[in-house]
mmCIF file of C-alpha atoms in Angstrom:
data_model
loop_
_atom_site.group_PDB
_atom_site.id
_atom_site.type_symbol
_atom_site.label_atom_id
_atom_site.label_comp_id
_atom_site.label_asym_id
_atom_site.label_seq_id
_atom_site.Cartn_x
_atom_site.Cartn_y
_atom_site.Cartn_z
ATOM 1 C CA UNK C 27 14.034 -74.785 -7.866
ATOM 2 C CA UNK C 28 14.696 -78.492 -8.857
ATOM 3 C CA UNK C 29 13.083 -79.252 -6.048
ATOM 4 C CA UNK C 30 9.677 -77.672 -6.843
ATOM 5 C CA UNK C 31 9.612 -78.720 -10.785
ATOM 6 C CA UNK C 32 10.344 -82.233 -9.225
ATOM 7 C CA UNK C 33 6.773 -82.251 -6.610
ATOM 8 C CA UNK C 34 5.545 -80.634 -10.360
ATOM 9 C CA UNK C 35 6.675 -84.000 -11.650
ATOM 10 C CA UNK C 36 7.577 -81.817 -15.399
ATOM 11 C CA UNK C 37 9.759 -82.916 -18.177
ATOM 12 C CA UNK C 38 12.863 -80.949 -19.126
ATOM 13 C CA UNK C 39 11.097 -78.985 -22.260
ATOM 14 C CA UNK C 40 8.382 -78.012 -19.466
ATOM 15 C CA UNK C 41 10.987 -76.584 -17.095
ATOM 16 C CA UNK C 42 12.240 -74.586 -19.657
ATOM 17 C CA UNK C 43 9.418 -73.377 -20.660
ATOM 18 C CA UNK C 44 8.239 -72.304 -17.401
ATOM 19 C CA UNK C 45 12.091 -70.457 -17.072
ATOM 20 C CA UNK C 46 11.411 -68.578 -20.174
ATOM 21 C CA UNK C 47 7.854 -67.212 -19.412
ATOM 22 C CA UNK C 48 8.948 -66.323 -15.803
ATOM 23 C CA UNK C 49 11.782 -64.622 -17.508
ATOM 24 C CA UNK C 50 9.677 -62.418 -20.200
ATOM 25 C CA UNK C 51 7.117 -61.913 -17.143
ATOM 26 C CA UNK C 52 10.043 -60.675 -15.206
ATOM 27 C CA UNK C 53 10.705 -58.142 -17.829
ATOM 28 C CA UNK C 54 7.583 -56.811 -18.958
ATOM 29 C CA UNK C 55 6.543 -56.031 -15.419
ATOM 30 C CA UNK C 56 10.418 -54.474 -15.329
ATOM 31 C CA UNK C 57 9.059 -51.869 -18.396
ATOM 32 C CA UNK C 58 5.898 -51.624 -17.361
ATOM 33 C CA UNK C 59 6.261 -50.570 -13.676
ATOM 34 C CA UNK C 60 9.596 -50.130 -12.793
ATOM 35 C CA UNK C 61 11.524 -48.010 -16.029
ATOM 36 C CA UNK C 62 9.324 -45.419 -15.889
ATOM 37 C CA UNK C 63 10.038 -44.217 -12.905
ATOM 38 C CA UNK C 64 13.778 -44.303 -13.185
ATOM 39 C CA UNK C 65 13.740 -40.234 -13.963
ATOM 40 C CA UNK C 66 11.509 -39.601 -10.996
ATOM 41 C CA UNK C 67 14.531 -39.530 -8.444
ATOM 42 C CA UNK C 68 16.169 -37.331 -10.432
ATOM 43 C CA UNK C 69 13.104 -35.119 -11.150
ATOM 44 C CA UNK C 70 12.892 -35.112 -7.492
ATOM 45 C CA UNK C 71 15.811 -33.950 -6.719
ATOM 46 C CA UNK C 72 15.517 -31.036 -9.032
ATOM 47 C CA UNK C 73 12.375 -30.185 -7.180
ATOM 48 C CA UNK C 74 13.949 -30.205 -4.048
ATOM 49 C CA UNK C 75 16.897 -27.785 -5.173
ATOM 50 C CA UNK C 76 14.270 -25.210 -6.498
ATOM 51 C CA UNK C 77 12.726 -25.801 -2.580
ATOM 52 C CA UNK C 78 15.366 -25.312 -1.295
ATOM 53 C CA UNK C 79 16.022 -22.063 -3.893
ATOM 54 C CA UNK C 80 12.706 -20.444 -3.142
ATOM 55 C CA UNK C 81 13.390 -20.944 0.566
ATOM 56 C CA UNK C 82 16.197 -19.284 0.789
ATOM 57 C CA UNK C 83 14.656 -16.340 -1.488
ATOM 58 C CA UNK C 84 12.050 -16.538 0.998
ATOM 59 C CA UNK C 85 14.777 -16.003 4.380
ATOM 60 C CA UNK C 86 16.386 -13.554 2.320
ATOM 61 C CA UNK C 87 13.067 -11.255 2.429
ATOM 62 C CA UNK C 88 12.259 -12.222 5.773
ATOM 63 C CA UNK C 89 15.524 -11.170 7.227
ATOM 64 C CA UNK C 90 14.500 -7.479 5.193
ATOM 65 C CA UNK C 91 11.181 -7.183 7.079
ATOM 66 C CA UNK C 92 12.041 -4.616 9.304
ATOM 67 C CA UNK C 93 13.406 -2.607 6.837
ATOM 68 C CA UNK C 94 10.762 -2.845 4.831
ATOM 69 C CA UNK C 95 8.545 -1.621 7.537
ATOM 70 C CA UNK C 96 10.165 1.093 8.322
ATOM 71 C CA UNK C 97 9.712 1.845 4.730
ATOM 72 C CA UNK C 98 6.067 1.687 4.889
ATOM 73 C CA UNK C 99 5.771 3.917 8.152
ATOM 74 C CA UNK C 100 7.916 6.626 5.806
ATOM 75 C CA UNK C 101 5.939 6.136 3.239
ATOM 76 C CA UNK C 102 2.875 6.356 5.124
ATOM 77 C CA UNK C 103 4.332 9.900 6.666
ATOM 78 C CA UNK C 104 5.282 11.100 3.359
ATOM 79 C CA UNK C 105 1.444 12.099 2.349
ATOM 80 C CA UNK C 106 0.257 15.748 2.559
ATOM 81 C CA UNK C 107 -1.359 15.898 6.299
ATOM 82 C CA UNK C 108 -4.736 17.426 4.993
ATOM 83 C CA UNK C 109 -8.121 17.026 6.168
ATOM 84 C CA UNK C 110 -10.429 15.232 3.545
ATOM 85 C CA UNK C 111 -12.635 17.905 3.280
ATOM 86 C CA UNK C 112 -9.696 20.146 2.780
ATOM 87 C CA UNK C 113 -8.272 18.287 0.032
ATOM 88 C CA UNK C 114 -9.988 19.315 -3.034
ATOM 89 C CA UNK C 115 -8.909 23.151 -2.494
ATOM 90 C CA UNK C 116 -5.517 22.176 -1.186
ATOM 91 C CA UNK C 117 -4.583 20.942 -4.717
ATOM 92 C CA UNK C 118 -5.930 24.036 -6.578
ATOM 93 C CA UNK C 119 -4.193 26.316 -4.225
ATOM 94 C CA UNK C 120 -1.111 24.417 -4.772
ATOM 95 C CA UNK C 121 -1.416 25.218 -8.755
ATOM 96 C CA UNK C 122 -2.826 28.503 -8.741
ATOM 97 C CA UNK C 123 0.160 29.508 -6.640
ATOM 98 C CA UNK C 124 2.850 27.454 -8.648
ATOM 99 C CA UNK C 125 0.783 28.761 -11.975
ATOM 100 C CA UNK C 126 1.200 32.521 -10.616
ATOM 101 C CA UNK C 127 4.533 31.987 -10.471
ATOM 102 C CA UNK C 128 5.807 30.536 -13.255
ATOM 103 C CA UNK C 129 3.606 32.792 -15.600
ATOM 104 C CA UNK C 130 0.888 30.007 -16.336
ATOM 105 C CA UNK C 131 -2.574 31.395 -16.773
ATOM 106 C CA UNK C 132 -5.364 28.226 -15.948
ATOM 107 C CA UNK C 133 -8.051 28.227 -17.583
ATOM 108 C CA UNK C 134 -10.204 25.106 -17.261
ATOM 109 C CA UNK C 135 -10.071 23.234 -14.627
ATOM 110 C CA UNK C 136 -12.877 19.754 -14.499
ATOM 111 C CA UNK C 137 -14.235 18.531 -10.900
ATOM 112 C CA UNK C 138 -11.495 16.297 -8.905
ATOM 113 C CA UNK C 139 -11.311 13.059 -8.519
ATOM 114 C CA UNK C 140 -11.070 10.786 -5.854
ATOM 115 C CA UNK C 141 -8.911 7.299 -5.662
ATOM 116 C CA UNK C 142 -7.474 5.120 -2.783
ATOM 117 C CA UNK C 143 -5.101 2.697 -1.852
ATOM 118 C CA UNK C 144 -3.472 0.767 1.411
ATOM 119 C CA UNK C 145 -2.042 4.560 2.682
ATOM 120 C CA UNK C 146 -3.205 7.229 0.236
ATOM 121 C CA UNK C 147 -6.048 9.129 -1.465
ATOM 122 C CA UNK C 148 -5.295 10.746 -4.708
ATOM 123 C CA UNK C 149 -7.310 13.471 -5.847
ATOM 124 C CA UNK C 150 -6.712 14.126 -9.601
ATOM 125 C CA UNK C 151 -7.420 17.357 -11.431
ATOM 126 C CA UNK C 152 -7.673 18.011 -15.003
ATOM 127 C CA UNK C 153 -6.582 21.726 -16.183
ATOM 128 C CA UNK C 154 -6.011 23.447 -19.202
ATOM 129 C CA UNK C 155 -3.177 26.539 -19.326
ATOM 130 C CA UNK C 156 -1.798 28.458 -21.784
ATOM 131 C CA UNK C 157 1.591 29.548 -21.207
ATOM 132 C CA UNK C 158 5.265 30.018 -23.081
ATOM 133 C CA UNK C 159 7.510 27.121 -23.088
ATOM 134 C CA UNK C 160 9.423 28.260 -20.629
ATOM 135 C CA UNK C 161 6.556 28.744 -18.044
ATOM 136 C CA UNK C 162 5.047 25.467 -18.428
ATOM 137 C CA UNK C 163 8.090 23.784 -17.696
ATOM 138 C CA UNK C 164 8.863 25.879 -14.859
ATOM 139 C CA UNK C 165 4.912 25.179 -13.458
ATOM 140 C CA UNK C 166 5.603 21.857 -13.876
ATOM 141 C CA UNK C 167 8.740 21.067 -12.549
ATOM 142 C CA UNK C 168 7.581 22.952 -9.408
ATOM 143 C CA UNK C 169 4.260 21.438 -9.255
ATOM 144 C CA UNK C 170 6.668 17.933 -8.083
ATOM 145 C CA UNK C 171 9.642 19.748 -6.288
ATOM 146 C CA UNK C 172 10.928 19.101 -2.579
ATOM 147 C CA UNK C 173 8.277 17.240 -0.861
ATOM 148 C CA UNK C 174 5.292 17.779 -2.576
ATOM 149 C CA UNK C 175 3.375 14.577 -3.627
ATOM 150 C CA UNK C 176 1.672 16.331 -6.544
ATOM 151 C CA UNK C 177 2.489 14.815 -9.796
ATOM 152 C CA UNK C 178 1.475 14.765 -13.822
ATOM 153 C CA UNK C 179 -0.473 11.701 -14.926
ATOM 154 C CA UNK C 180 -1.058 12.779 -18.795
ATOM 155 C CA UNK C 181 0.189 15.767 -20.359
ATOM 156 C CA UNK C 182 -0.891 16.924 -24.063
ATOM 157 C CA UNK C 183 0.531 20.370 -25.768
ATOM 158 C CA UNK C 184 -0.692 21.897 -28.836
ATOM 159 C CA UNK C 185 0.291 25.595 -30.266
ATOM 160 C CA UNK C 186 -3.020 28.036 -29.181
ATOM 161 C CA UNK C 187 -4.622 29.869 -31.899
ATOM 162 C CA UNK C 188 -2.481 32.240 -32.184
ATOM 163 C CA UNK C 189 0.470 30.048 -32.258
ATOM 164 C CA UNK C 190 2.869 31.924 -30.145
ATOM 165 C CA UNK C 191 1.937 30.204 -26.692
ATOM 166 C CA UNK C 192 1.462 26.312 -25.336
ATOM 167 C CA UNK C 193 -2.464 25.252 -24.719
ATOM 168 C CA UNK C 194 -1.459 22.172 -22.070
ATOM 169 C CA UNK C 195 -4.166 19.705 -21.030
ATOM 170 C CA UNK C 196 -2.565 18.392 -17.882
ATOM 171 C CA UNK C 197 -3.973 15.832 -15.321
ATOM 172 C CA UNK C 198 -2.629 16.036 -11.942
ATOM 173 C CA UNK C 199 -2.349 13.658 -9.257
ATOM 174 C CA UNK C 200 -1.491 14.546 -5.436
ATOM 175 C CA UNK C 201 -1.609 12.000 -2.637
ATOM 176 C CA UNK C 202 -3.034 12.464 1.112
ATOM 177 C CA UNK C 203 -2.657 10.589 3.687
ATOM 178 C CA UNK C 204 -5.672 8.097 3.861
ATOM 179 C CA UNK C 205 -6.154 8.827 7.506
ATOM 180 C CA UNK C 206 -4.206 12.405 8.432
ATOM 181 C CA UNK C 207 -4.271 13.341 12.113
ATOM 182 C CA UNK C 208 -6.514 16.222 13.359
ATOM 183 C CA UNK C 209 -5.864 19.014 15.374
ATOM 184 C CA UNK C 210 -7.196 18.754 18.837
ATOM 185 C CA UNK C 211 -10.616 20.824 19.169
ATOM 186 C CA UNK C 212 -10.494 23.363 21.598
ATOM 187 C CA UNK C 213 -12.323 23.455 24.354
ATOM 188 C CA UNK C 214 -15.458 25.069 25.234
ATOM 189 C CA UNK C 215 -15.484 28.623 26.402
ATOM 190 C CA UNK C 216 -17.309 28.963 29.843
ATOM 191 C CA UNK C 217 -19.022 31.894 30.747
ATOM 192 C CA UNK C 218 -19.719 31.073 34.248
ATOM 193 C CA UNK C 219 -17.722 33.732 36.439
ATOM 194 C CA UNK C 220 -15.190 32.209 39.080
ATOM 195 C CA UNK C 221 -15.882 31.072 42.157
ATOM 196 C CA UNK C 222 -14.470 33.051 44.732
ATOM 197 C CA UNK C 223 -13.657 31.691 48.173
ATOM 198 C CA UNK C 224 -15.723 32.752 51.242
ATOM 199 C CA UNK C 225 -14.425 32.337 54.976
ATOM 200 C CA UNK C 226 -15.871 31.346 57.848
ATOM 201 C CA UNK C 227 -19.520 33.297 58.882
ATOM 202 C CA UNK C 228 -18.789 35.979 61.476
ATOM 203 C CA UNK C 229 -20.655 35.090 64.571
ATOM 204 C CA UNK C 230 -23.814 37.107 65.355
ATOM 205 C CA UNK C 231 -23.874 40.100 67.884
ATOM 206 C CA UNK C 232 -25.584 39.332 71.486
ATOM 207 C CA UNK C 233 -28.523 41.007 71.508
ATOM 208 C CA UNK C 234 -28.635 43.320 75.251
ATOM 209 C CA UNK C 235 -30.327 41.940 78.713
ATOM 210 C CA UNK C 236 -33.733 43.407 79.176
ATOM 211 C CA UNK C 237 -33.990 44.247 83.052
ATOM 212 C CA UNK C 238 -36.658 42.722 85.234
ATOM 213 C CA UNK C 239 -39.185 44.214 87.290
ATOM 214 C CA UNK C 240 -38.362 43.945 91.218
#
């Protein structure tokens, strides 16, 4: 340093001046540059342990997925096996027989609905009844018993007119499978009559010499 203020050829006050502005250079580029980023190794490292966090929330799942697809293949079997075009009267027949017996008479019912998803159709079906309490709970809760994917969406009671009886508005909702499997069609009747085996030609008769004249 002496060296390089002496080739300068600077007098003590210079030297010290020169000190003292390298100094306060020093430190401004210090806060300007440098201090800022003191937090960003810890910030860092705080993004690195919620990495590491989601990764292992991420293994966790992973480890699941055959669980989870054997979920989806029961879940997937678990829809009512009915033809599309059968679908429609499957869910009326399901609650005119539940209705029947449980004491529920319909008496509306609007046109169904049709919805999808990744592994269902849901047809939904708006009916009116009029029934005793008793009745339309027992419709109900058999409407969604054992394995029956039929379900209520919105329900609304109100006393009928003459206010011994329920008037229910009721919107059901039953899920089919989006692509059921269908029954093998059987094959066409033949009329042609079988064929019966032949064997072998019999071998024609010799017809008799004809003498000759001597």
């Amino acid at each position: 340093m002496t060296s390089f203020f002496d080739k300068l050829n600077l007098r003590p006050f210079e030297r010290r001046l020169i000190v003292v502005v390298g100094i306060i250079l020093f430190v401004v580029v210090q806060v300007w540059f440098v201090w800022p980023h003191f937090g960003d190794y810890g910030r860092l490292r705080a993004r690195q342990r919620e990495a590491e966090k989601k990764l292992a929330l991420f293994n966790a799942e992973l480890a699941q997925r055959d669980k989870f697809a054997a979920e989806v293949k029961r879940l997937e079997g678990e829809g009512l096996a009915v033809p599309p075009e059968d679908q429609a009267t499957d869910l009326m027949r399901a609650v005119d027989t539940q209705a029947r017996q449980a004491g529920v008479s319909v008496q509306t019912s609007a046109r169904p609905l049709t919805t999808t998803n990744q592994f269902f159709l849901e047809r939904s079906q708006q009916v009116t009844t009029i029934s005793g309490e008793d009745g339309l709970v027992n419709f109900l809760f058999n409407l969604g018993a054992g394995n029956s994917l039929i379900r209520v969406r919105d329900l609304s009671v109100r006393p009928d007119q003459t206010r011994m009886k329920l008037t229910a508005n009721i919107k059901l909702v039953a899920s089919y499978q989006k692509n059921p499997p269908r029954a093998p069609a059987p094959g066409a009747a033949t009329n042609a009559a079988p064929v019966t085996a032949r064997g072998p030609a019999a071998p024609a008769a010799p017809s008799p010499a004809t003498p000759r004249k001597p």
